Amino acid sequence: MADSLSILLVGYAHGEGGVTTHTHWLAHGLVERGHHVRVLSPVPPRDLPESPWPDRGYAVDHYGDIKDALRGFAALGKDRFDVAVVAGTGWKAMGGVLANRRIKRRVFFEVMSGDAMGLVDPRRLVHAGFDSIVSLATTVDEKVCREFHWRGKRTIIQALPEPLESLAVIPERGIVAPTGKPRAVYFGRVVPHKGVGFLVEHWQALSEHLQSLDIYGTGDERAVLEPRIAELGLDDVIRFHGRYPDGQAYVDLLREFDLLLLPTVGQEGGPLVLLEAMACGTPFVANGVGGIPDFANQDCRVTSGDITEFVPAVADIARQLAAGRVDGSRLQRHYRDHFSYEVLVGKWESYLRFLTDGA
């Protein structure tokens, strides 16, 4: 076995967001492969538990105010690290990694769209001592390097979703064959830029191709959309369900539907729900913003990023579903070949070795 690495992952160890999911499962996967991993996370808000994964198998430290960062994350003691990976943006996270001189290599992981937030953007610290930028998709890589004038080492590796294939039983799906029109589902935050309102306002056109829409997730926009659904007389076909489950219950729920919809119209990284749908053999239609185009495959539809293409894309895949041309098993193979837990952990491990071997 190759020598183990000492790895620091700076992300989140609390909450339910994509960075938390990625940080935990990457740490878990690297530990399984024999590496020494520590996670550094901001102090969680009072209403959140320290970690959604209490049996994590790796150490977690927390940092608070800017003084913690300026001391180079003193909570880490005198440990030395071959490499540190910072997921997401933040002055304290990036500054703390730069201030800690016991770190040999520093990696910034762009988990969002790559768009700069003006001149005062913490990602500009990449030029102060980071060795590489990892982006989660092709378009994100192109944008972050252009926006921040990065000419150093770079690569593309997708963030890790919850590895449903390891946590649940997922049978091969076969041909996705709806009874009548397809039943559609949305999983995610119910906020304006995610486009749930678009689905409601365009339901008349969508209903020519879809039987119903079930919405799972929470967010402030629900309070606006539910009265609008009632006003349009659509209560029987567009239904809110609140928070969705995880593990086997989530797999079973995903497989109940014929089609997942993701009409995001704002900034987006690489939505993990699309990977989870692929793992279960559930096709999707997504608006191709951010890193979403990297998820395109023959059993799903991804627009160019123009939301006016969304309804025609739904119409097209509905026709393919009716003709028996959407193969859930083929979609699952695509996931296993490109985005599975073992594949993504392996890509991260190989790249971190490449960086440290050049130390």
PDB file of C-alpha atoms in Angstrom, residues 41-273:
ATOM      1  CA  SER A  41     -15.468  23.395  10.623  1.00  0.00           C
ATOM      2  CA  PRO A  42     -16.951  26.663  11.876  1.00  0.00           C
ATOM      3  CA  VAL A  43     -18.579  26.458  15.293  1.00  0.00           C
ATOM      4  CA  PRO A  44     -22.151  25.270  14.581  1.00  0.00           C
ATOM      5  CA  PRO A  45     -25.093  27.565  15.336  1.00  0.00           C
ATOM      6  CA  ARG A  46     -26.834  26.818  18.610  1.00  0.00           C
ATOM      7  CA  ASP A  47     -29.835  25.216  16.892  1.00  0.00           C
ATOM      8  CA  LEU A  48     -27.739  22.661  14.973  1.00  0.00           C
ATOM      9  CA  PRO A  49     -26.043  19.512  16.270  1.00  0.00           C
ATOM     10  CA  GLU A  50     -22.272  19.325  15.919  1.00  0.00           C
ATOM     11  CA  SER A  51     -22.517  16.702  13.203  1.00  0.00           C
ATOM     12  CA  PRO A  52     -25.264  14.776  11.400  1.00  0.00           C
ATOM     13  CA  TRP A  53     -22.854  11.801  11.397  1.00  0.00           C
ATOM     14  CA  PRO A  54     -21.867  11.127  15.033  1.00  0.00           C
ATOM     15  CA  ASP A  55     -19.963   7.923  14.155  1.00  0.00           C
ATOM     16  CA  ARG A  56     -17.718   9.665  11.693  1.00  0.00           C
ATOM     17  CA  GLY A  57     -14.382   7.888  12.153  1.00  0.00           C
ATOM     18  CA  TYR A  58     -12.276  11.057  11.901  1.00  0.00           C
ATOM     19  CA  ALA A  59     -11.470  13.988  14.177  1.00  0.00           C
ATOM     20  CA  VAL A  60     -13.380  17.283  13.948  1.00  0.00           C
ATOM     21  CA  ASP A  61     -12.116  20.639  15.234  1.00  0.00           C
ATOM     22  CA  HIS A  62     -13.986  23.936  15.233  1.00  0.00           C
ATOM     23  CA  TYR A  63     -12.990  27.537  14.734  1.00  0.00           C
ATOM     24  CA  GLY A  64     -14.863  30.661  15.711  1.00  0.00           C
ATOM     25  CA  ASP A  65     -13.792  34.279  15.229  1.00  0.00           C
ATOM     26  CA  ILE A  66     -11.218  35.836  12.932  1.00  0.00           C
ATOM     27  CA  LYS A  67      -8.552  35.520  15.628  1.00  0.00           C
ATOM     28  CA  ASP A  68      -8.739  31.738  15.296  1.00  0.00           C
ATOM     29  CA  ALA A  69      -7.980  32.070  11.599  1.00  0.00           C
ATOM     30  CA  LEU A  70      -5.172  34.587  12.054  1.00  0.00           C
ATOM     31  CA  ARG A  71      -3.525  32.164  14.473  1.00  0.00           C
ATOM     32  CA  GLY A  72      -3.589  29.581  11.699  1.00  0.00           C
ATOM     33  CA  PHE A  73      -6.281  27.463  13.348  1.00  0.00           C
ATOM     34  CA  ALA A  74      -4.438  27.056  16.627  1.00  0.00           C
ATOM     35  CA  ALA A  75      -6.868  24.303  17.635  1.00  0.00           C
ATOM     36  CA  LEU A  76      -4.970  21.995  15.295  1.00  0.00           C
ATOM     37  CA  GLY A  77      -2.006  22.043  17.650  1.00  0.00           C
ATOM     38  CA  LYS A  78       1.322  21.061  16.142  1.00  0.00           C
ATOM     39  CA  ASP A  79      -0.034  18.569  13.613  1.00  0.00           C
ATOM     40  CA  ARG A  80       1.516  18.732  10.171  1.00  0.00           C
ATOM     41  CA  PHE A  81      -0.531  18.122   7.047  1.00  0.00           C
ATOM     42  CA  ASP A  82       0.541  17.035   3.589  1.00  0.00           C
ATOM     43  CA  VAL A  83      -2.416  18.860   2.085  1.00  0.00           C
ATOM     44  CA  ALA A  84      -5.422  20.962   3.091  1.00  0.00           C
ATOM     45  CA  VAL A  85      -8.585  21.309   1.017  1.00  0.00           C
ATOM     46  CA  VAL A  86     -10.885  24.289   1.600  1.00  0.00           C
ATOM     47  CA  ALA A  87     -14.447  23.692   0.337  1.00  0.00           C
ATOM     48  CA  GLY A  88     -16.429  26.855  -0.277  1.00  0.00           C
ATOM     49  CA  THR A  89     -15.551  30.472   0.304  1.00  0.00           C
ATOM     50  CA  GLY A  90     -14.691  32.430   3.419  1.00  0.00           C
ATOM     51  CA  TRP A  91     -11.949  34.742   4.652  1.00  0.00           C
ATOM     52  CA  LYS A  92     -11.457  32.783   7.851  1.00  0.00           C
ATOM     53  CA  ALA A  93     -11.235  29.369   6.177  1.00  0.00           C
ATOM     54  CA  MET A  94      -8.860  30.449   3.426  1.00  0.00           C
ATOM     55  CA  GLY A  95      -6.865  32.808   5.642  1.00  0.00           C
ATOM     56  CA  GLY A  96      -6.477  30.208   8.370  1.00  0.00           C
ATOM     57  CA  VAL A  97      -5.080  27.650   5.941  1.00  0.00           C
ATOM     58  CA  LEU A  98      -2.622  30.218   4.612  1.00  0.00           C
ATOM     59  CA  ALA A  99      -1.546  31.240   8.135  1.00  0.00           C
ATOM     60  CA  ASN A 100      -0.855  27.655   9.203  1.00  0.00           C
ATOM     61  CA  ARG A 101       2.719  27.008   8.088  1.00  0.00           C
ATOM     62  CA  ARG A 102       2.496  23.295   8.978  1.00  0.00           C
ATOM     63  CA  ILE A 103       0.486  22.675   5.794  1.00  0.00           C
ATOM     64  CA  LYS A 104       2.571  21.712   2.738  1.00  0.00           C
ATOM     65  CA  ARG A 105       0.001  21.994  -0.036  1.00  0.00           C
ATOM     66  CA  ARG A 106      -3.220  24.038  -0.187  1.00  0.00           C
ATOM     67  CA  VAL A 107      -6.204  23.329  -2.433  1.00  0.00           C
ATOM     68  CA  PHE A 108      -9.287  25.469  -2.961  1.00  0.00           C
ATOM     69  CA  PHE A 109     -12.432  23.554  -3.960  1.00  0.00           C
ATOM     70  CA  GLU A 110     -14.953  25.672  -5.890  1.00  0.00           C
ATOM     71  CA  VAL A 111     -18.316  24.157  -5.018  1.00  0.00           C
ATOM     72  CA  MET A 112     -20.523  26.819  -6.591  1.00  0.00           C
ATOM     73  CA  SER A 113     -20.722  28.534  -9.963  1.00  0.00           C
ATOM     74  CA  GLY A 114     -17.313  30.245 -10.029  1.00  0.00           C
ATOM     75  CA  ASP A 115     -18.829  33.736 -10.300  1.00  0.00           C
ATOM     76  CA  ALA A 116     -16.840  36.438  -8.518  1.00  0.00           C
ATOM     77  CA  MET A 117     -18.572  38.524  -5.843  1.00  0.00           C
ATOM     78  CA  GLY A 118     -16.894  41.818  -6.693  1.00  0.00           C
ATOM     79  CA  LEU A 119     -13.355  42.879  -5.909  1.00  0.00           C
ATOM     80  CA  VAL A 120     -13.652  41.962  -2.222  1.00  0.00           C
ATOM     81  CA  ASP A 121     -13.960  38.202  -2.622  1.00  0.00           C
ATOM     82  CA  PRO A 122     -12.071  35.772  -0.351  1.00  0.00           C
ATOM     83  CA  ARG A 123     -11.292  33.535  -3.314  1.00  0.00           C
ATOM     84  CA  ARG A 124      -8.727  36.121  -4.392  1.00  0.00           C
ATOM     85  CA  LEU A 125      -6.596  34.620  -1.609  1.00  0.00           C
ATOM     86  CA  VAL A 126      -5.825  31.706  -3.929  1.00  0.00           C
ATOM     87  CA  HIS A 127      -2.958  33.862  -5.217  1.00  0.00           C
ATOM     88  CA  ALA A 128      -1.504  34.221  -1.709  1.00  0.00           C
ATOM     89  CA  GLY A 129      -0.300  30.638  -1.405  1.00  0.00           C
ATOM     90  CA  PHE A 130      -2.751  28.045  -2.743  1.00  0.00           C
ATOM     91  CA  ASP A 131      -1.286  25.352  -4.977  1.00  0.00           C
ATOM     92  CA  SER A 132      -4.361  24.287  -6.928  1.00  0.00           C
ATOM     93  CA  ILE A 133      -8.024  24.932  -7.642  1.00  0.00           C
ATOM     94  CA  VAL A 134     -10.409  21.993  -7.974  1.00  0.00           C
ATOM     95  CA  SER A 135     -13.781  22.759  -9.579  1.00  0.00           C
ATOM     96  CA  LEU A 136     -16.778  20.468  -9.572  1.00  0.00           C
ATOM     97  CA  ALA A 137     -17.629  20.884 -13.259  1.00  0.00           C
ATOM     98  CA  THR A 138     -16.211  21.997 -16.603  1.00  0.00           C
ATOM     99  CA  THR A 139     -18.068  25.298 -16.888  1.00  0.00           C
ATOM    100  CA  VAL A 140     -17.298  26.108 -13.240  1.00  0.00           C
ATOM    101  CA  ASP A 141     -13.596  25.461 -13.850  1.00  0.00           C
ATOM    102  CA  GLU A 142     -13.581  27.748 -16.868  1.00  0.00           C
ATOM    103  CA  LYS A 143     -15.402  30.514 -15.038  1.00  0.00           C
ATOM    104  CA  VAL A 144     -13.465  30.479 -11.761  1.00  0.00           C
ATOM    105  CA  CYS A 145     -10.139  30.503 -13.593  1.00  0.00           C
ATOM    106  CA  ARG A 146     -11.276  33.363 -15.814  1.00  0.00           C
ATOM    107  CA  GLU A 147     -12.859  35.393 -13.006  1.00  0.00           C
ATOM    108  CA  PHE A 148      -9.861  35.051 -10.689  1.00  0.00           C
ATOM    109  CA  HIS A 149      -7.111  34.972 -13.353  1.00  0.00           C
ATOM    110  CA  TRP A 150      -5.847  31.601 -12.130  1.00  0.00           C
ATOM    111  CA  ARG A 151      -3.012  30.097 -14.160  1.00  0.00           C
ATOM    112  CA  GLY A 152      -1.841  27.457 -11.707  1.00  0.00           C
ATOM    113  CA  LYS A 153      -2.676  23.774 -11.293  1.00  0.00           C
ATOM    114  CA  ARG A 154      -6.337  22.918 -11.738  1.00  0.00           C
ATOM    115  CA  THR A 155      -8.593  19.932 -12.213  1.00  0.00           C
ATOM    116  CA  ILE A 156     -12.262  18.955 -12.188  1.00  0.00           C
ATOM    117  CA  ILE A 157     -13.701  16.553  -9.592  1.00  0.00           C
ATOM    118  CA  GLN A 158     -17.367  16.424  -8.628  1.00  0.00           C
ATOM    119  CA  ALA A 159     -18.412  16.864  -4.993  1.00  0.00           C
ATOM    120  CA  LEU A 160     -19.493  13.677  -3.237  1.00  0.00           C
ATOM    121  CA  PRO A 161     -23.195  13.018  -2.725  1.00  0.00           C
ATOM    122  CA  GLU A 162     -24.561  10.698  -0.064  1.00  0.00           C
ATOM    123  CA  PRO A 163     -23.441   7.286  -1.395  1.00  0.00           C
ATOM    124  CA  LEU A 164     -26.878   5.755  -1.709  1.00  0.00           C
ATOM    125  CA  GLU A 165     -25.399   2.641  -3.310  1.00  0.00           C
ATOM    126  CA  SER A 166     -23.587   1.950  -0.005  1.00  0.00           C
ATOM    127  CA  LEU A 167     -26.412   2.915   2.338  1.00  0.00           C
ATOM    128  CA  ALA A 168     -29.434   1.341   0.697  1.00  0.00           C
ATOM    129  CA  VAL A 169     -30.595  -1.463  -1.557  1.00  0.00           C
ATOM    130  CA  ILE A 170     -31.032  -0.104  -5.094  1.00  0.00           C
ATOM    131  CA  PRO A 171     -32.267  -2.660  -7.630  1.00  0.00           C
ATOM    132  CA  GLU A 172     -31.631  -2.183 -11.342  1.00  0.00           C
ATOM    133  CA  ARG A 173     -34.509  -0.132 -12.657  1.00  0.00           C
ATOM    134  CA  GLY A 174     -34.795  -1.204 -16.283  1.00  0.00           C
ATOM    135  CA  ILE A 175     -36.950   0.704 -18.749  1.00  0.00           C
ATOM    136  CA  VAL A 176     -38.795   3.564 -17.029  1.00  0.00           C
ATOM    137  CA  ALA A 177     -42.381   2.925 -18.080  1.00  0.00           C
ATOM    138  CA  PRO A 178     -45.000   5.357 -16.690  1.00  0.00           C
ATOM    139  CA  THR A 179     -48.646   4.417 -16.432  1.00  0.00           C
ATOM    140  CA  GLY A 180     -50.125   7.232 -18.462  1.00  0.00           C
ATOM    141  CA  LYS A 181     -48.348  10.573 -18.261  1.00  0.00           C
ATOM    142  CA  PRO A 182     -45.152  10.672 -16.146  1.00  0.00           C
ATOM    143  CA  ARG A 183     -45.326  11.558 -12.457  1.00  0.00           C
ATOM    144  CA  ALA A 184     -42.767  14.298 -11.760  1.00  0.00           C
ATOM    145  CA  VAL A 185     -40.995  15.242  -8.550  1.00  0.00           C
ATOM    146  CA  TYR A 186     -38.837  18.083  -7.219  1.00  0.00           C
ATOM    147  CA  PHE A 187     -36.380  17.629  -4.341  1.00  0.00           C
ATOM    148  CA  GLY A 188     -34.568  20.626  -2.879  1.00  0.00           C
ATOM    149  CA  ARG A 189     -34.902  24.041  -1.335  1.00  0.00           C
ATOM    150  CA  VAL A 190     -38.099  25.937  -2.073  1.00  0.00           C
ATOM    151  CA  VAL A 191     -36.557  29.331  -2.813  1.00  0.00           C
ATOM    152  CA  PRO A 192     -37.012  31.611  -5.849  1.00  0.00           C
ATOM    153  CA  HIS A 193     -33.807  30.814  -7.760  1.00  0.00           C
ATOM    154  CA  LYS A 194     -34.510  27.063  -7.672  1.00  0.00           C
ATOM    155  CA  GLY A 195     -37.397  27.626 -10.071  1.00  0.00           C
ATOM    156  CA  VAL A 196     -40.288  25.866  -8.303  1.00  0.00           C
ATOM    157  CA  GLY A 197     -42.375  28.955  -9.058  1.00  0.00           C
ATOM    158  CA  PHE A 198     -41.596  28.449 -12.745  1.00  0.00           C
ATOM    159  CA  LEU A 199     -43.111  24.969 -12.585  1.00  0.00           C
ATOM    160  CA  VAL A 200     -46.278  26.317 -10.964  1.00  0.00           C
ATOM    161  CA  GLU A 201     -46.718  29.208 -13.393  1.00  0.00           C
ATOM    162  CA  HIS A 202     -46.049  26.971 -16.418  1.00  0.00           C
ATOM    163  CA  TRP A 203     -48.122  24.033 -15.266  1.00  0.00           C
ATOM    164  CA  GLN A 204     -50.695  24.507 -18.028  1.00  0.00           C
ATOM    165  CA  ALA A 205     -47.995  23.770 -20.620  1.00  0.00           C
ATOM    166  CA  LEU A 206     -46.305  21.106 -18.491  1.00  0.00           C
ATOM    167  CA  SER A 207     -49.596  19.316 -17.812  1.00  0.00           C
ATOM    168  CA  GLU A 208     -49.813  18.350 -21.489  1.00  0.00           C
ATOM    169  CA  HIS A 209     -46.870  16.024 -20.753  1.00  0.00           C
ATOM    170  CA  LEU A 210     -46.993  15.356 -16.986  1.00  0.00           C
ATOM    171  CA  GLN A 211     -49.579  13.791 -14.723  1.00  0.00           C
ATOM    172  CA  SER A 212     -48.614  15.474 -11.436  1.00  0.00           C
ATOM    173  CA  LEU A 213     -45.835  17.230  -9.525  1.00  0.00           C
ATOM    174  CA  ASP A 214     -44.809  16.419  -5.955  1.00  0.00           C
ATOM    175  CA  ILE A 215     -42.515  18.910  -4.202  1.00  0.00           C
ATOM    176  CA  TYR A 216     -40.226  17.790  -1.369  1.00  0.00           C
ATOM    177  CA  GLY A 217     -38.189  20.354   0.538  1.00  0.00           C
ATOM    178  CA  THR A 218     -38.477  23.426   2.704  1.00  0.00           C
ATOM    179  CA  GLY A 219     -38.030  27.138   2.118  1.00  0.00           C
ATOM    180  CA  ASP A 220     -39.666  30.540   2.390  1.00  0.00           C
ATOM    181  CA  GLU A 221     -41.226  30.431  -1.063  1.00  0.00           C
ATOM    182  CA  ARG A 222     -43.649  27.690  -0.037  1.00  0.00           C
ATOM    183  CA  ALA A 223     -45.758  30.293   1.784  1.00  0.00           C
ATOM    184  CA  VAL A 224     -46.094  32.176  -1.516  1.00  0.00           C
ATOM    185  CA  LEU A 225     -46.609  29.219  -3.811  1.00  0.00           C
ATOM    186  CA  GLU A 226     -49.256  27.269  -1.876  1.00  0.00           C
ATOM    187  CA  PRO A 227     -51.845  30.085  -2.121  1.00  0.00           C
ATOM    188  CA  ARG A 228     -50.965  30.499  -5.791  1.00  0.00           C
ATOM    189  CA  ILE A 229     -51.522  26.782  -6.424  1.00  0.00           C
ATOM    190  CA  ALA A 230     -54.907  27.035  -4.710  1.00  0.00           C
ATOM    191  CA  GLU A 231     -55.775  30.134  -6.747  1.00  0.00           C
ATOM    192  CA  LEU A 232     -55.023  28.220  -9.953  1.00  0.00           C
ATOM    193  CA  GLY A 233     -57.078  25.240  -8.773  1.00  0.00           C
ATOM    194  CA  LEU A 234     -54.101  22.879  -8.906  1.00  0.00           C
ATOM    195  CA  ASP A 235     -54.166  21.446  -5.369  1.00  0.00           C
ATOM    196  CA  ASP A 236     -54.943  17.975  -6.686  1.00  0.00           C
ATOM    197  CA  VAL A 237     -51.942  17.824  -9.045  1.00  0.00           C
ATOM    198  CA  ILE A 238     -49.210  19.962  -7.417  1.00  0.00           C
ATOM    199  CA  ARG A 239     -48.538  18.858  -3.830  1.00  0.00           C
ATOM    200  CA  PHE A 240     -46.077  20.012  -1.142  1.00  0.00           C
ATOM    201  CA  HIS A 241     -44.676  17.424   1.279  1.00  0.00           C
ATOM    202  CA  GLY A 242     -42.003  19.237   3.307  1.00  0.00           C
ATOM    203  CA  ARG A 243     -38.666  17.693   4.224  1.00  0.00           C
ATOM    204  CA  TYR A 244     -37.709  14.452   2.492  1.00  0.00           C
ATOM    205  CA  PRO A 245     -36.100  11.394   4.133  1.00  0.00           C
ATOM    206  CA  ASP A 246     -32.647   9.930   3.653  1.00  0.00           C
ATOM    207  CA  GLY A 247     -31.166   6.463   3.172  1.00  0.00           C
ATOM    208  CA  GLN A 248     -33.441   3.665   2.037  1.00  0.00           C
ATOM    209  CA  ALA A 249     -36.593   5.737   2.438  1.00  0.00           C
ATOM    210  CA  TYR A 250     -35.140   8.381   0.092  1.00  0.00           C
ATOM    211  CA  VAL A 251     -34.182   5.740  -2.478  1.00  0.00           C
ATOM    212  CA  ASP A 252     -37.638   4.201  -2.374  1.00  0.00           C
ATOM    213  CA  LEU A 253     -39.226   7.630  -2.777  1.00  0.00           C
ATOM    214  CA  LEU A 254     -37.008   8.613  -5.716  1.00  0.00           C
ATOM    215  CA  ARG A 255     -37.863   5.375  -7.500  1.00  0.00           C
ATOM    216  CA  GLU A 256     -41.609   6.008  -7.137  1.00  0.00           C
ATOM    217  CA  PHE A 257     -41.427   8.798  -9.718  1.00  0.00           C
ATOM    218  CA  ASP A 258     -40.892   8.743 -13.459  1.00  0.00           C
ATOM    219  CA  LEU A 259     -39.060  12.055 -13.777  1.00  0.00           C
ATOM    220  CA  LEU A 260     -37.200  14.553 -11.576  1.00  0.00           C
ATOM    221  CA  LEU A 261     -37.346  18.259 -12.447  1.00  0.00           C
ATOM    222  CA  LEU A 262     -34.721  20.872 -11.576  1.00  0.00           C
ATOM    223  CA  PRO A 263     -35.516  24.259 -13.179  1.00  0.00           C
ATOM    224  CA  THR A 264     -32.792  26.280 -11.417  1.00  0.00           C
ATOM    225  CA  VAL A 265     -32.515  29.823 -12.792  1.00  0.00           C
ATOM    226  CA  GLY A 266     -29.801  31.239 -10.495  1.00  0.00           C
ATOM    227  CA  GLN A 267     -26.238  30.381  -9.586  1.00  0.00           C
ATOM    228  CA  GLU A 268     -25.659  26.656  -9.245  1.00  0.00           C
ATOM    229  CA  GLY A 269     -22.764  24.295  -8.681  1.00  0.00           C
ATOM    230  CA  GLY A 270     -23.304  20.565  -9.176  1.00  0.00           C
ATOM    231  CA  PRO A 271     -26.636  19.646  -7.563  1.00  0.00           C
ATOM    232  CA  LEU A 272     -26.208  16.404  -5.646  1.00  0.00           C
ATOM    233  CA  VAL A 273     -29.882  15.521  -6.152  1.00  0.00           C
TER     234      VAL A 273
END
